[in-house]
Structure formats: structure tokens, C-alpha cells
Short mmCIF file of C-alpha atoms in Angstrom, two decimals:
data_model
loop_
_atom_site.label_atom_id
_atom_site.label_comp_id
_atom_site.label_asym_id
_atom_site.label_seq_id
_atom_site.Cartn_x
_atom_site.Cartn_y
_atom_site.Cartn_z
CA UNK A 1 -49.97 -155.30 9.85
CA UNK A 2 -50.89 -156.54 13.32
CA UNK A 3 -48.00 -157.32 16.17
CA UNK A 4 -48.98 -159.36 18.74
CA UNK A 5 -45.94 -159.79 21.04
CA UNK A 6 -45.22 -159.51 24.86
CA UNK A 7 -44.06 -156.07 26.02
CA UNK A 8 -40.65 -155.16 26.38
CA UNK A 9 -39.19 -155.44 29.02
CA UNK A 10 -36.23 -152.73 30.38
CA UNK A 11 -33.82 -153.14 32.90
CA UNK A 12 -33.65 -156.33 33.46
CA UNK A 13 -37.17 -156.41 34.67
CA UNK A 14 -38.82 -159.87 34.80
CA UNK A 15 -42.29 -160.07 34.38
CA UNK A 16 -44.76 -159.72 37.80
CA UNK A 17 -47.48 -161.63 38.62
CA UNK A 18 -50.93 -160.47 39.73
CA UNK A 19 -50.64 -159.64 43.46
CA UNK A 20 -53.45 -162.45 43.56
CA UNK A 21 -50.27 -164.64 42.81
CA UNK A 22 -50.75 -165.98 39.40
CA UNK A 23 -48.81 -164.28 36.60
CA UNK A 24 -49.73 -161.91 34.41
CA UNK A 25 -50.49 -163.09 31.03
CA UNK A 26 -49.97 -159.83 28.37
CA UNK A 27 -50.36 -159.25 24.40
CA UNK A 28 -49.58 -155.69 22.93
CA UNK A 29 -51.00 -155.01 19.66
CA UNK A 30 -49.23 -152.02 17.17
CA UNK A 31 -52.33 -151.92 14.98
CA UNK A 32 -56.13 -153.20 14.52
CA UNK A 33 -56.28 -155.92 12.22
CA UNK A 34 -60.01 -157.53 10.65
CA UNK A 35 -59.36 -161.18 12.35
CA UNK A 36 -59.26 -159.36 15.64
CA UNK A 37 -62.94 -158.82 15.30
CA UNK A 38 -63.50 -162.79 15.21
CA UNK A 39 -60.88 -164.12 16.94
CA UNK A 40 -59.18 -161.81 19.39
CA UNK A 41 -55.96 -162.58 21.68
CA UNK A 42 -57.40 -163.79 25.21
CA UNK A 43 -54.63 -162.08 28.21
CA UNK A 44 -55.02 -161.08 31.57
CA UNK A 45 -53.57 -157.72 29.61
CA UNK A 46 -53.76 -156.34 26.16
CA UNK A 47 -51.78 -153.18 25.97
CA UNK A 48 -52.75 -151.34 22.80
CA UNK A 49 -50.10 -148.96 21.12
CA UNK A 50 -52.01 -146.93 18.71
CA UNK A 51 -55.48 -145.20 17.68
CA UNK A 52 -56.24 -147.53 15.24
CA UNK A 53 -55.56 -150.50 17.46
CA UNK A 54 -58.62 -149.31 19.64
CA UNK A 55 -60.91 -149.88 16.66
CA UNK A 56 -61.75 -153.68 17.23
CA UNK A 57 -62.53 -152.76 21.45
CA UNK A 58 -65.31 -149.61 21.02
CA UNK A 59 -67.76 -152.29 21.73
CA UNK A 60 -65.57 -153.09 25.04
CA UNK A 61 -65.30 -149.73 25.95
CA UNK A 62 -68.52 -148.38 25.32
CA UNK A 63 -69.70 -150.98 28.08
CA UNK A 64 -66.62 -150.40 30.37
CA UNK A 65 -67.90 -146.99 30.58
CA UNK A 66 -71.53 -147.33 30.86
CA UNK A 67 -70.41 -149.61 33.90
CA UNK A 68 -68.03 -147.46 35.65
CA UNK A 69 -68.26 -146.12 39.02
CA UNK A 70 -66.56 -142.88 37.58
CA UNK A 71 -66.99 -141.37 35.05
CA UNK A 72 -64.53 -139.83 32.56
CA UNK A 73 -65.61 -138.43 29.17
CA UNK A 74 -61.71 -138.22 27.95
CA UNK A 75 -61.30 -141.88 28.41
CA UNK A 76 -64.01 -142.72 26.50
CA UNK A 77 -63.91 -144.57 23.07
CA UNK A 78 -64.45 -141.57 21.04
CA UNK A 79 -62.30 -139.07 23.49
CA UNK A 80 -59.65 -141.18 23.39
CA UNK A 81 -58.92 -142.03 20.15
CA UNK A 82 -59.42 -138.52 18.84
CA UNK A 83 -56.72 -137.85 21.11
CA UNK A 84 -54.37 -140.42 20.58
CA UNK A 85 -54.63 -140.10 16.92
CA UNK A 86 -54.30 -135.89 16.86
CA UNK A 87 -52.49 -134.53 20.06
CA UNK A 88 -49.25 -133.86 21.05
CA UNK A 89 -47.59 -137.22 22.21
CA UNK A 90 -50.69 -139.67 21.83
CA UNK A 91 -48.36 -141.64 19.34
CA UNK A 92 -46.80 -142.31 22.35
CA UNK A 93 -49.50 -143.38 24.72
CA UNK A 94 -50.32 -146.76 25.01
CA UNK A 95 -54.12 -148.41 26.50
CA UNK A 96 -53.65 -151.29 28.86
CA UNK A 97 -56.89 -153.01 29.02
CA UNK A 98 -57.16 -154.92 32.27
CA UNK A 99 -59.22 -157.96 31.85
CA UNK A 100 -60.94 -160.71 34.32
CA UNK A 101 -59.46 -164.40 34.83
CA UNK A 102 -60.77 -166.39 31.95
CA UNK A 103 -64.36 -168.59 33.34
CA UNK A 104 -64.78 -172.16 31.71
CA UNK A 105 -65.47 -171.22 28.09
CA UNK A 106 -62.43 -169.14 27.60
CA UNK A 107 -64.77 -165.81 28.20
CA UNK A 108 -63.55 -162.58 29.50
CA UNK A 109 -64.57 -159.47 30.79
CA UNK A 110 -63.17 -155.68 30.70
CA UNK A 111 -62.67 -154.26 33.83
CA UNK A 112 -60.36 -151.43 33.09
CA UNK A 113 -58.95 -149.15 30.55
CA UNK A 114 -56.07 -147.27 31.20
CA UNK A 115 -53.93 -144.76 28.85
CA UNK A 116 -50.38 -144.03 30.04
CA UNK A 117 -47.07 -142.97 28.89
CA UNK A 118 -43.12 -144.02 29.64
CA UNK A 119 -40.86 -141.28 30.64
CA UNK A 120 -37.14 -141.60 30.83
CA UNK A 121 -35.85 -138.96 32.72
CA UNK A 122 -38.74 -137.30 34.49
CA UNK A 123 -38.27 -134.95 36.87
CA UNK A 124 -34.23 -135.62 36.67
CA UNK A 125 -34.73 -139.38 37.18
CA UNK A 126 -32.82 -141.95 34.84
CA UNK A 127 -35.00 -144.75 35.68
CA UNK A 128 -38.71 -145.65 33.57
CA UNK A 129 -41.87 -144.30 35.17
CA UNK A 130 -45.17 -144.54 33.94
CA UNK A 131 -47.62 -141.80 33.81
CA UNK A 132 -51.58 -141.90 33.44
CA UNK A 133 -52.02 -139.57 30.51
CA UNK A 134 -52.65 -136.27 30.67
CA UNK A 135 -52.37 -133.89 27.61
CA UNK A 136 -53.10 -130.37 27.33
CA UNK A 137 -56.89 -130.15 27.30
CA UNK A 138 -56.82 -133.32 30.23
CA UNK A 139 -59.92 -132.22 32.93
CA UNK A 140 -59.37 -135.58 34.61
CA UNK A 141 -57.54 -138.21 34.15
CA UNK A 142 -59.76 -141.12 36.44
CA UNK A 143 -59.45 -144.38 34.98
CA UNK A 144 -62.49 -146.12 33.96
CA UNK A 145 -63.09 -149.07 35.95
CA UNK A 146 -65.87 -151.71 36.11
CA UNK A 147 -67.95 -151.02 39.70
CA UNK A 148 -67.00 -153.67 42.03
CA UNK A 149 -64.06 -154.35 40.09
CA UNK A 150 -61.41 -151.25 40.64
CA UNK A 151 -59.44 -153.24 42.90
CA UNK A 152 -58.50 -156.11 40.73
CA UNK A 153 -58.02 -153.99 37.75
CA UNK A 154 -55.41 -151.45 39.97
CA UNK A 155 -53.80 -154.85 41.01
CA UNK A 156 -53.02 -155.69 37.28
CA UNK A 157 -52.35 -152.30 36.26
CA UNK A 158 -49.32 -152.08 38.77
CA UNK A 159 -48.28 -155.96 38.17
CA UNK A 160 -47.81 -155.18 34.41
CA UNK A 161 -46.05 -151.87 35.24
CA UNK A 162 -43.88 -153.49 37.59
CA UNK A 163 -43.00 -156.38 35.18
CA UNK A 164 -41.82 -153.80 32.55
CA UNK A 165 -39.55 -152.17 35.72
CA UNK A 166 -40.96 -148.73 36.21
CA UNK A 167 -39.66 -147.37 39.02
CA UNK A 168 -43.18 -144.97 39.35
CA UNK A 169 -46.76 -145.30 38.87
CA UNK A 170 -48.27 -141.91 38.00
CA UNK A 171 -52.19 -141.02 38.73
CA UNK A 172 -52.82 -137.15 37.70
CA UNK A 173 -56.12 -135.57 38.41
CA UNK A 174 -58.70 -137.89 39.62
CA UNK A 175 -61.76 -137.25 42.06
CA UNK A 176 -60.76 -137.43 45.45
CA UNK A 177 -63.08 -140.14 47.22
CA UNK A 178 -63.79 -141.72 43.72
CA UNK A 179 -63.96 -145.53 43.40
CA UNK A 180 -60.76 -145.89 42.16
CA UNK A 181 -59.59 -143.39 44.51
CA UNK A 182 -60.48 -146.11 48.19
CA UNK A 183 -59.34 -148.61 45.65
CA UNK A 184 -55.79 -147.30 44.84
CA UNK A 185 -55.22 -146.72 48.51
CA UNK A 186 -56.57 -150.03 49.38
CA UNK A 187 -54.18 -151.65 46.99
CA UNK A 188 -51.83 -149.99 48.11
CA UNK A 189 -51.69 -150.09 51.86
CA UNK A 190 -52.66 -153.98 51.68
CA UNK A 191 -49.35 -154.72 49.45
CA UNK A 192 -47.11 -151.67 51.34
CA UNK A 193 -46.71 -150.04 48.54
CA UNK A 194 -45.19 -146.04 49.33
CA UNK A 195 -47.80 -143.55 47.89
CA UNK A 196 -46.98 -139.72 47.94
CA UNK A 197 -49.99 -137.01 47.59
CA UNK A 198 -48.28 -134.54 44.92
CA UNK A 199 -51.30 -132.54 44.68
CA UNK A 200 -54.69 -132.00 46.14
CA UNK A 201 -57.05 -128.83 45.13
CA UNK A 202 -60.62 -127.80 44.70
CA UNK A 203 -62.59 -126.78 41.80
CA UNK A 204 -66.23 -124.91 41.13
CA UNK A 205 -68.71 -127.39 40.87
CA UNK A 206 -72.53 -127.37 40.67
CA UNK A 207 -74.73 -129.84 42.36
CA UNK A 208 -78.03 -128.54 44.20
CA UNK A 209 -81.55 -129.66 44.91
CA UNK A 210 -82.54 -126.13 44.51
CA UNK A 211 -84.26 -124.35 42.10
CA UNK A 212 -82.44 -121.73 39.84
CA UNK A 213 -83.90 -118.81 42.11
CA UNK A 214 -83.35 -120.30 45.46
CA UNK A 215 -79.55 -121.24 44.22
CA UNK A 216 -78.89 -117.73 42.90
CA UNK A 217 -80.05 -116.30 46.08
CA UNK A 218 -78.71 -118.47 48.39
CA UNK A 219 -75.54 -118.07 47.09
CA UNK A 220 -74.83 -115.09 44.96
CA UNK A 221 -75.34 -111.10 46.84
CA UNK A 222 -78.52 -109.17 46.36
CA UNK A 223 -75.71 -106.90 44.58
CA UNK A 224 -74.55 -108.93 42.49
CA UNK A 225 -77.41 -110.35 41.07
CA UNK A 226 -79.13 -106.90 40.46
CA UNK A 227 -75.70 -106.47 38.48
CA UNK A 228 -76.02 -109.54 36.23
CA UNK A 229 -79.81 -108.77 35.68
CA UNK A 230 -79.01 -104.74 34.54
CA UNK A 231 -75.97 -106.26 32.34
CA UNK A 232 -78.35 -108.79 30.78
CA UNK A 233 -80.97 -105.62 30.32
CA UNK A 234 -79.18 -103.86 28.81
CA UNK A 235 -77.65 -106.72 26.44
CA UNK A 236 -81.48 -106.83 25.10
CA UNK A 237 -81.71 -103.28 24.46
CA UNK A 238 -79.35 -104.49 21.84
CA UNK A 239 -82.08 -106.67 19.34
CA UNK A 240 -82.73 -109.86 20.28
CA UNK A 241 -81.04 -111.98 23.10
CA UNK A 242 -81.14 -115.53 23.09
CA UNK A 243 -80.26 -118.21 25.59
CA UNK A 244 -80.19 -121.39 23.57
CA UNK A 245 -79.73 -124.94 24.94
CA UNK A 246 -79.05 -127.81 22.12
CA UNK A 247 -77.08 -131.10 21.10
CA UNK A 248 -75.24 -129.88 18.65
CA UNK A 249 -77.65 -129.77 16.06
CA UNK A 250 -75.80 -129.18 12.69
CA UNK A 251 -71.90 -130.29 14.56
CA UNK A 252 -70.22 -128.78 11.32
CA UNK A 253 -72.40 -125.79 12.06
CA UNK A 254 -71.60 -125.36 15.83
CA UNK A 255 -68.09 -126.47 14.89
CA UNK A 256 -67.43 -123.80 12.96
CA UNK A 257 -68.76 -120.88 14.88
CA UNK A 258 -67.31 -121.76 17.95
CA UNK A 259 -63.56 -121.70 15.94
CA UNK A 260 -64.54 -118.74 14.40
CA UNK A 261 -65.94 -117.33 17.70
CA UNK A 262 -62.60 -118.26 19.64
CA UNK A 263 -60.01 -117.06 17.12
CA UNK A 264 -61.58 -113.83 17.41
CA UNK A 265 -60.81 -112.83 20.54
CA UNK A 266 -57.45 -112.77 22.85
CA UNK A 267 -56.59 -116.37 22.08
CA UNK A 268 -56.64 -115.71 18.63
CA UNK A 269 -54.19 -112.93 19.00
CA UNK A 270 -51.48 -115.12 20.79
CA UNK A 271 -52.20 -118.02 18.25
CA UNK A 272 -53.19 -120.59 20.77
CA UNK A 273 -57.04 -120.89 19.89
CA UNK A 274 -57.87 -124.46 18.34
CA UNK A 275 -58.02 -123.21 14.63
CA UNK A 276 -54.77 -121.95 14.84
CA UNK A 277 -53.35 -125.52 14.77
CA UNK A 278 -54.61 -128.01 12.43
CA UNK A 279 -54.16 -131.33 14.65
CA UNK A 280 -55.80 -129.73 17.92
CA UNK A 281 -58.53 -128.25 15.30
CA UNK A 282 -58.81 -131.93 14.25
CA UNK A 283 -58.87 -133.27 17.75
CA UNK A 284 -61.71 -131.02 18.79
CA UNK A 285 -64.09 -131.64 15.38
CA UNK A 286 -63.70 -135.45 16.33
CA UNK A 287 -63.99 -135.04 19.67
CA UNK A 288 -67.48 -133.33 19.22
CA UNK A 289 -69.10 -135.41 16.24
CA UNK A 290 -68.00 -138.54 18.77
CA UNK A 291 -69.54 -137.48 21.62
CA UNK A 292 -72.89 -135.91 19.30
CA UNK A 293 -73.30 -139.59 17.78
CA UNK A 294 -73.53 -140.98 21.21
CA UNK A 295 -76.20 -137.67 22.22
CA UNK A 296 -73.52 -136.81 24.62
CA UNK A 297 -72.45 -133.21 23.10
CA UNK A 298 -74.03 -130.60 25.04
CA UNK A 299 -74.02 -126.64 23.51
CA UNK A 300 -74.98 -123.59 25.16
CA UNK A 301 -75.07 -120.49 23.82
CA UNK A 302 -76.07 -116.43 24.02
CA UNK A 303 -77.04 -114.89 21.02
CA UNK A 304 -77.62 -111.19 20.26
CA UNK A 305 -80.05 -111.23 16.57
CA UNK A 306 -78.18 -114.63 16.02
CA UNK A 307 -75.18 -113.80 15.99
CA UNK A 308 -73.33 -115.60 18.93
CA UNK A 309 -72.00 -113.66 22.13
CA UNK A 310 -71.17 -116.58 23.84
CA UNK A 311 -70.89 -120.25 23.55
CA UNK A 312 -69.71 -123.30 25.67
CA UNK A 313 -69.08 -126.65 24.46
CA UNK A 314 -69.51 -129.27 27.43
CA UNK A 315 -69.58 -133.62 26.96
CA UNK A 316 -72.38 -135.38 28.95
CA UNK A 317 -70.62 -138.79 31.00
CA UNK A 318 -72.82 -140.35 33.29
CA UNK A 319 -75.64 -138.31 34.57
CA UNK A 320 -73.22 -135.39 35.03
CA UNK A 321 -71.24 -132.66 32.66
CA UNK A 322 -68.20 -132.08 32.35
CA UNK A 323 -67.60 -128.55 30.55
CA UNK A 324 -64.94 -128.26 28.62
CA UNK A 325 -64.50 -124.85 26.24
CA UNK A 326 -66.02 -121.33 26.42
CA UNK A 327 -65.39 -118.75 23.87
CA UNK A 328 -66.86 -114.71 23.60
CA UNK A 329 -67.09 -112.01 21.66
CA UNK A 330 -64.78 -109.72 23.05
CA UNK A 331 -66.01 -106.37 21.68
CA UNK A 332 -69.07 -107.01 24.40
CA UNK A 333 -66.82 -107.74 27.34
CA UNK A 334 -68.50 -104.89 29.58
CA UNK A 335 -71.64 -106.86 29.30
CA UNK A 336 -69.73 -110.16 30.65
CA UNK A 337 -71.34 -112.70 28.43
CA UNK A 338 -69.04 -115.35 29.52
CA UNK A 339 -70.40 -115.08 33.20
CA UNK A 340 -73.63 -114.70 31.81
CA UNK A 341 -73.65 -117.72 29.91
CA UNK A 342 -72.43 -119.68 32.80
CA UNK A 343 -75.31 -117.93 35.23
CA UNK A 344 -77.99 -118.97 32.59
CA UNK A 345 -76.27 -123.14 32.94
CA UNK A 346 -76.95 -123.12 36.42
CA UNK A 347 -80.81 -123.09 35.98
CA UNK A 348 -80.32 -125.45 32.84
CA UNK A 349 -78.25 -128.06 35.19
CA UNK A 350 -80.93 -127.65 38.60
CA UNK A 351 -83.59 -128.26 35.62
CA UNK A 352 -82.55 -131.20 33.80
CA UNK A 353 -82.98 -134.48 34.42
CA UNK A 354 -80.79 -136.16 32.90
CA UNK A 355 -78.13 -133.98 34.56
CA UNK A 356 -77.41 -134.61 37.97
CA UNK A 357 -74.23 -131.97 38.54
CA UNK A 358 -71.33 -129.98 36.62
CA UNK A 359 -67.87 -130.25 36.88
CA UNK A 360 -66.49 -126.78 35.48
CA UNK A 361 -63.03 -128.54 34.91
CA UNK A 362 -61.67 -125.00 36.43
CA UNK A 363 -58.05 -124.51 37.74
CA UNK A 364 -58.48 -123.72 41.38
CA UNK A 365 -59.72 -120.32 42.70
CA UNK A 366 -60.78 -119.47 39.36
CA UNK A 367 -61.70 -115.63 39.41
CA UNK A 368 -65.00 -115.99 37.24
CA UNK A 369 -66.92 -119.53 38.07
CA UNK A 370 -65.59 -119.75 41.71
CA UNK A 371 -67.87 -117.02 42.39
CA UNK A 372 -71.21 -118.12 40.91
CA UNK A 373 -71.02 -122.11 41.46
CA UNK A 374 -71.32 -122.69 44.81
CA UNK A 375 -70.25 -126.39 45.33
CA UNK A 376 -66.55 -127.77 45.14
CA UNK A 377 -65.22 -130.96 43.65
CA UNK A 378 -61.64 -132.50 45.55
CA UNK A 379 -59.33 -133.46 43.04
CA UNK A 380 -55.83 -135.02 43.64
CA UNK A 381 -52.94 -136.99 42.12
CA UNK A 382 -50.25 -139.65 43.87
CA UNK A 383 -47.25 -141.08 42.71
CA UNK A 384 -46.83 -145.04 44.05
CA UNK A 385 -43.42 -146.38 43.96
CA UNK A 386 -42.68 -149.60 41.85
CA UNK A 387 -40.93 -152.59 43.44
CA UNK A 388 -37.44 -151.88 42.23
CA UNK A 389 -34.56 -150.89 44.58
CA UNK A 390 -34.22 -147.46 44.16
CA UNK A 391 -38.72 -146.87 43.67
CA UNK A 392 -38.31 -145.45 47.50
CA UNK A 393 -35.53 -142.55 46.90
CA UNK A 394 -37.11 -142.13 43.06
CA UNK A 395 -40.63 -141.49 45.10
CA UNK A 396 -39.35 -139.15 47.51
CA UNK A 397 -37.39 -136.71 44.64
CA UNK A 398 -39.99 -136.85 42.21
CA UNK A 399 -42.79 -135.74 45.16
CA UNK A 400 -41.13 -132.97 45.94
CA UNK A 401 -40.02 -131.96 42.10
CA UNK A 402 -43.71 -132.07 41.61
CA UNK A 403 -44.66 -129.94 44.30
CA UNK A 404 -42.84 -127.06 43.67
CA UNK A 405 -43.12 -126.96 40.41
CA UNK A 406 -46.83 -126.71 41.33
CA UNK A 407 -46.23 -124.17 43.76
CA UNK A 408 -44.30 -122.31 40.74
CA UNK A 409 -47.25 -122.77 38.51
CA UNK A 410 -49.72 -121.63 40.63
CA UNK A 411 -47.72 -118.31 41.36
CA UNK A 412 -47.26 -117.78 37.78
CA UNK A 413 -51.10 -118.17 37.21
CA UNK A 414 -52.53 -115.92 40.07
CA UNK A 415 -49.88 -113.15 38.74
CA UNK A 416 -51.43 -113.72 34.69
CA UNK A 417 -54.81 -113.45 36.01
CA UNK A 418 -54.27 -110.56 37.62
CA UNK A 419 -52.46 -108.84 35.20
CA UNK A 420 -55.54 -109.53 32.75
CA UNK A 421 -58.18 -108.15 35.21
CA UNK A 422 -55.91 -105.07 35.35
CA UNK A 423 -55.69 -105.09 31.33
CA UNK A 424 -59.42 -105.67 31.21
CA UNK A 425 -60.24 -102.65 33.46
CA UNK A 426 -58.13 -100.14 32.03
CA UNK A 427 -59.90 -100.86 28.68
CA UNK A 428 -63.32 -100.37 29.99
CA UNK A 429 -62.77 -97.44 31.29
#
């Protein structure tokens, strides 16, 4: 059944208008219904609150994305609904899609899309504040915005968040220097609203004009290479080693090998790889047959007689990649076929082209792809304060919250890594 209603509204809120002064006019729809298709609600807003009530927008989306300035694979159509429909919380996120003032024959245009959730009590506050999504597997969270638009769409984005009285905006892991990055900023500074940097980092990225050699040489030691080439040597002493390059191919194939591949090594022993849970096995078979029906699923793999060594799943956006999981066979971990694999995508990537750079979607400092990809990609996330009385004391606690906890984190991961290198060693030896 399909609900088409105005939003809630908490706290006393009252509805905000647009910061270009008119109000805001906003639907939210529960669930996709067939008259949508022919005659669908016209709003400066339509905040969607399921999956299913994506459905009648692909179209939309499809071109919101092709149009972007950014790009985002996990925001698009196919991304996002596999996640909303399988993942931990997506029952919760809703899609505010950010349209243009109506012209004279009632049309409209898309000129954002952006998933969020409500919290009640984040970070110790009692008050609402809204959060970009980010789930588990998130790489970025960068909104997709129409180019040239970004501006108008942030402006309606925070006018419908501040109409339903959140005390916080929340914008996790975009690019730094994006579009919508000089656009947030922008908005913000031109309509004083407080913004607080909660976290700003680098990660491995690969962009060169280069050729494989030159970019191995230039920056990768003489003694390291010779050490990649010996392991790879000696790998082929083995039977017959493969680098392979494809779209997929057979998905249920690829699918299927990659689970298999990933359960059987140290993830599968702790019970976190992606076919030890049904709905993030789910997630990930969507997630791949959308993004191989739009040519967009990009496999790599080593083989050793066919049988894989290594494989990495990665989702074209754009004219870049963004990759997303790696999985190896473990019992040939003194050969490194993970690094390998990753050595042999640099020459693929300076190659191609359709492919213009690689995002490794790394955490920062990672100790494998920091050292063979060369170029770095600025990420950060803000907090902006609502309009509500207590958005500037609300900004200032959850800023720091965030930070430490970070801080915390961080600690926590350079201590696991190392105590894995120091695992992995004593069982070579």
C-alpha cells in the first residue's frame, strides 16, 4: 500500500523553508506503488522510506548519477537498494531526493539523492541528528549530486532536516575537494552555519600517466621489485599462473568462488566472511549482478592451473574504480598473492581506457597497498549544526566524542595489524 504523507515532525519542529526563502514542499512514500510510474507526487522533496519505494526512481537515479560531479558506486540505484533491502539497519534509512523548482509545465528535475538515518541518542545526545549512511562495507559515503547543482540540493537537504528538528547534520567519508565538498562549505559559511572537521585521512590511490614499468620503478625499490618478480617465479614453477582480467562473466560463477575463496581463509575462521551470514551473502550477490547488468562489475584474478589464488571484486563509477573485496588462498601466503594481484591492477588501471584512476577504499596507512600505490586520495567527514537552540553545544560534544573515539579506533587497528604480521611471520618460518 502506498503512504504519501508529510514527514513527521519531532520536537516541536516547524517545517523550514529553502534558504532561497520559499518553503519546502515534501512527500514521503513507505512503499512503491504501479500509479507512481504514471502519475508521481511533484515536491521540492520526496523522502523515500524503503527498498521497494526506490523501484519507480531507477530511471531518476541512473541519470542523477551519470550526471554527477562525484561519483559514488554505493549510492547508486543498484548499490543502494541491495543495501537497504539486506544490511544491518537499511530498514531504517530513508532517500531524500532533492528536486528542482517546478518550470511552467509542472516538470522537474533530480538533483540529489541522499540516504540518511535518525539517531536518538548519539554520542550521549538526547536530541535527533541525522546521519548520511554509512554501513559496514561504506567506502564513501559522497552524495550524488547533479554538476552545477550541489549547492541547491545541500540547501534543501539541510532545510528538510531542519524542518524535522535535527539538532546535527552528519556527512561521513566523502572526497575532500569534491563538488559537494566547496559546496557544503559554501552553504555553509554563506548561511553561518557551525561546521566541525571530525575526521580527515588519506588513502592509497592510483592515478598516473605512466606506463606499468615506469610506475613500478618510479615508485617501488629495485629490491622490492626483484622480490615480487622471484615470488611470482616461483608461483609458476607451480603449473600454470594466470592473471585474468574480466566482467564477471558467469556472476553466479565468480559469485561463488569468491565466497568459497573467502570462507577459506582467516575470515572464515572468525565467521565474519560474507557466506557466513545469509543477508550480507545476499547483499553482495545483488550488489554484483547490479553492477554486471550495467557492465560496471570489474574481476581480477590469479590463478594457479585454474584454480584461484587470488581474486578482487571492484565496481566501475565514472571513469574510475572503486575496489571493494579481496580474498586468497591462504595455504600460498609466502608467495603473497594478495600483493601480487594488486601489483598486476596497476598495469591493468595505467592501461585501460576506460579507467582513469583507483580508489583502494583502504583504511589509512594500510600495511600492504600503501606501499605499492603511490598516489593518495583526502577523505574527510563534518558535522554542521541544525538551527535549534542547543545545535551549538550538541556540535561541540559530539566533535570531540567523534574524535577520540577515532583516535581509539585507530590505536586498536595499528595494534591488530601488527599482531597479524607477527602471527604471519612466525608461521612462515
Amino acid at each position: 500500500m502506498t503512504d504519501i504523507r508529510r514527514p513527521s515532525l519531532r520536537f516541536g519542529a516547524r517545517r523550514k523553508p529553502d534558504q532561497a526563502g520559499a518553503p519546502l514542499t515534501v512527500v514521503t512514500l513507505s512503499h512503491a506503488a504501479r500509479y507512481l510510474r504514471d502519475m508521481p507526487p511533484s515536491a521540492d522533496v520526496i523522502v523515500l522510506e524503503s527498498a521497494d519505494a526506490l523501484a519507480p526512481y531507477r530511471a531518476d537515479l541512473e541519470a542523477l548519477a551519470a550526471s554527477s560531479a562525484d561519483t559514488n558506486s554505493q549510492y547508486e540505484f543498484y548499490a543502494l537498494a541491495a543495501a537497504m533491502e539486506h544490511l544491518p539497519g537499511g530498514g531504517n534509512v530513508r532517500v531524500a531526493l532533492l528536486w528542482s523548482d517546478a518550470n511552467e509545465a509542472g516538470a522537474r528535475e533530480l538533483l540529489g539523492a541522499v540516504p540518511y538515518r535518525v539517531s536518538f541518542g548519539y554520542m550521549g545526545l538526547p536530541l535527533p541528528v541525522w546521519r548520511v549512511w554509512h554501513h559496514i562495507h561504506s567506502y564513501v559515503c559522497t552524495p550524488l549530486l547533479k554538476r552545477g547543482c550541489e549547492r541547491q540540493a545541500v540547501r534543501r537537504f539541510l532545510a528538510l532536516a531542519d524542518g524535522a528538528g535535527a539538532a546535527l547534520v552528519e556527512f561521513p567519508l566523502f572526497e575532500s575537494g569534491s563538488a559537494f565538498d566547496v559546496a557544503l562549505v559554501d552553504v555553509a559559511e554563506r548561511h553561518q552555519r557551525r561546521l566541525a572537521e571530525t575526521d580527515r585521512h588519506e588513502r592509497a590511490f592510483l592515478t598516473s600517466g605512466l606506463t606499468e614499468d615506469e610506475y613500478l620503478t618510479a615508485h617501488i625499490r629495485k629490491k622490492k621489485r626483484k622480490e615480487f618478480n622471484r615470488l611470482w617465479n616461483r608461483l609458476s614453477e607451480l603449473g600454470e599462473l594466470r592473471f585474468a582480467v574480466h566482467d564477471g562473466g558467469n556472476v553466479d560463477a565468480w559469485f561463488n568462488r569468491f565466497l568459497k575463496l573467502e570462507a577459506g581463509g582467516w575470515k572464515g575462521k572468525r565467521g565474519t566472511a560474507l557466506k557466513a551470514d545469509v543477508e550480507h551473502r545476499a547483499f553482495f550477490e545483488k550488489l554484483c549482478r547490479g553492477a554486471a547488468s550495467q557492465g560496471k562489475l570489474h574481476c581480477t584474478e590469479i590463478t594457479l592451473d585454474g584454480k584461484p589464488l587470488a581474486m578482487l571484486t571492484s565496481f566501475r563509477a565514472g571513469d574510475g574504480l572503486y575496489t571493494f573485496k579481496i580474498a586468497f588462498d591462504e595455504t600460498y601466503a609466502r608467495y603473497s598473492p594478495g600483493v601480487l594481484l594488486m601489483l598486476k591492477l596497476i598495469g591493468e588501471v595505467l592501461r585501460d581506457e576506460r579507467t582513469a584512476w583507483a580508489d583502494s577504499c583502504a583504511i589509512p596507512g594500510h600495511p600492504m597497498i600503501d606501499h605499492i600505490w603511490a598516489e593518495r586520495r583526502e577523505m574527510r567527514s563534518v558535522l554542521i549544526a541544525g538551527s535549534g537552540p542547543f545545535a551549538a553545544p550538541a556540535l561541540r560534544h559530539a566533535a570531540t566524542a567523534i574524535k577520540l573515539t577515532g583516535k581509539l579506533r585507530a590505536a586498536l587497528r595499528k595494534h591488530y595489524h601488527a599482531f597479524r604480521k607477527e602471527r604471519e611471520n612466525d608461521q612462515n618460518d
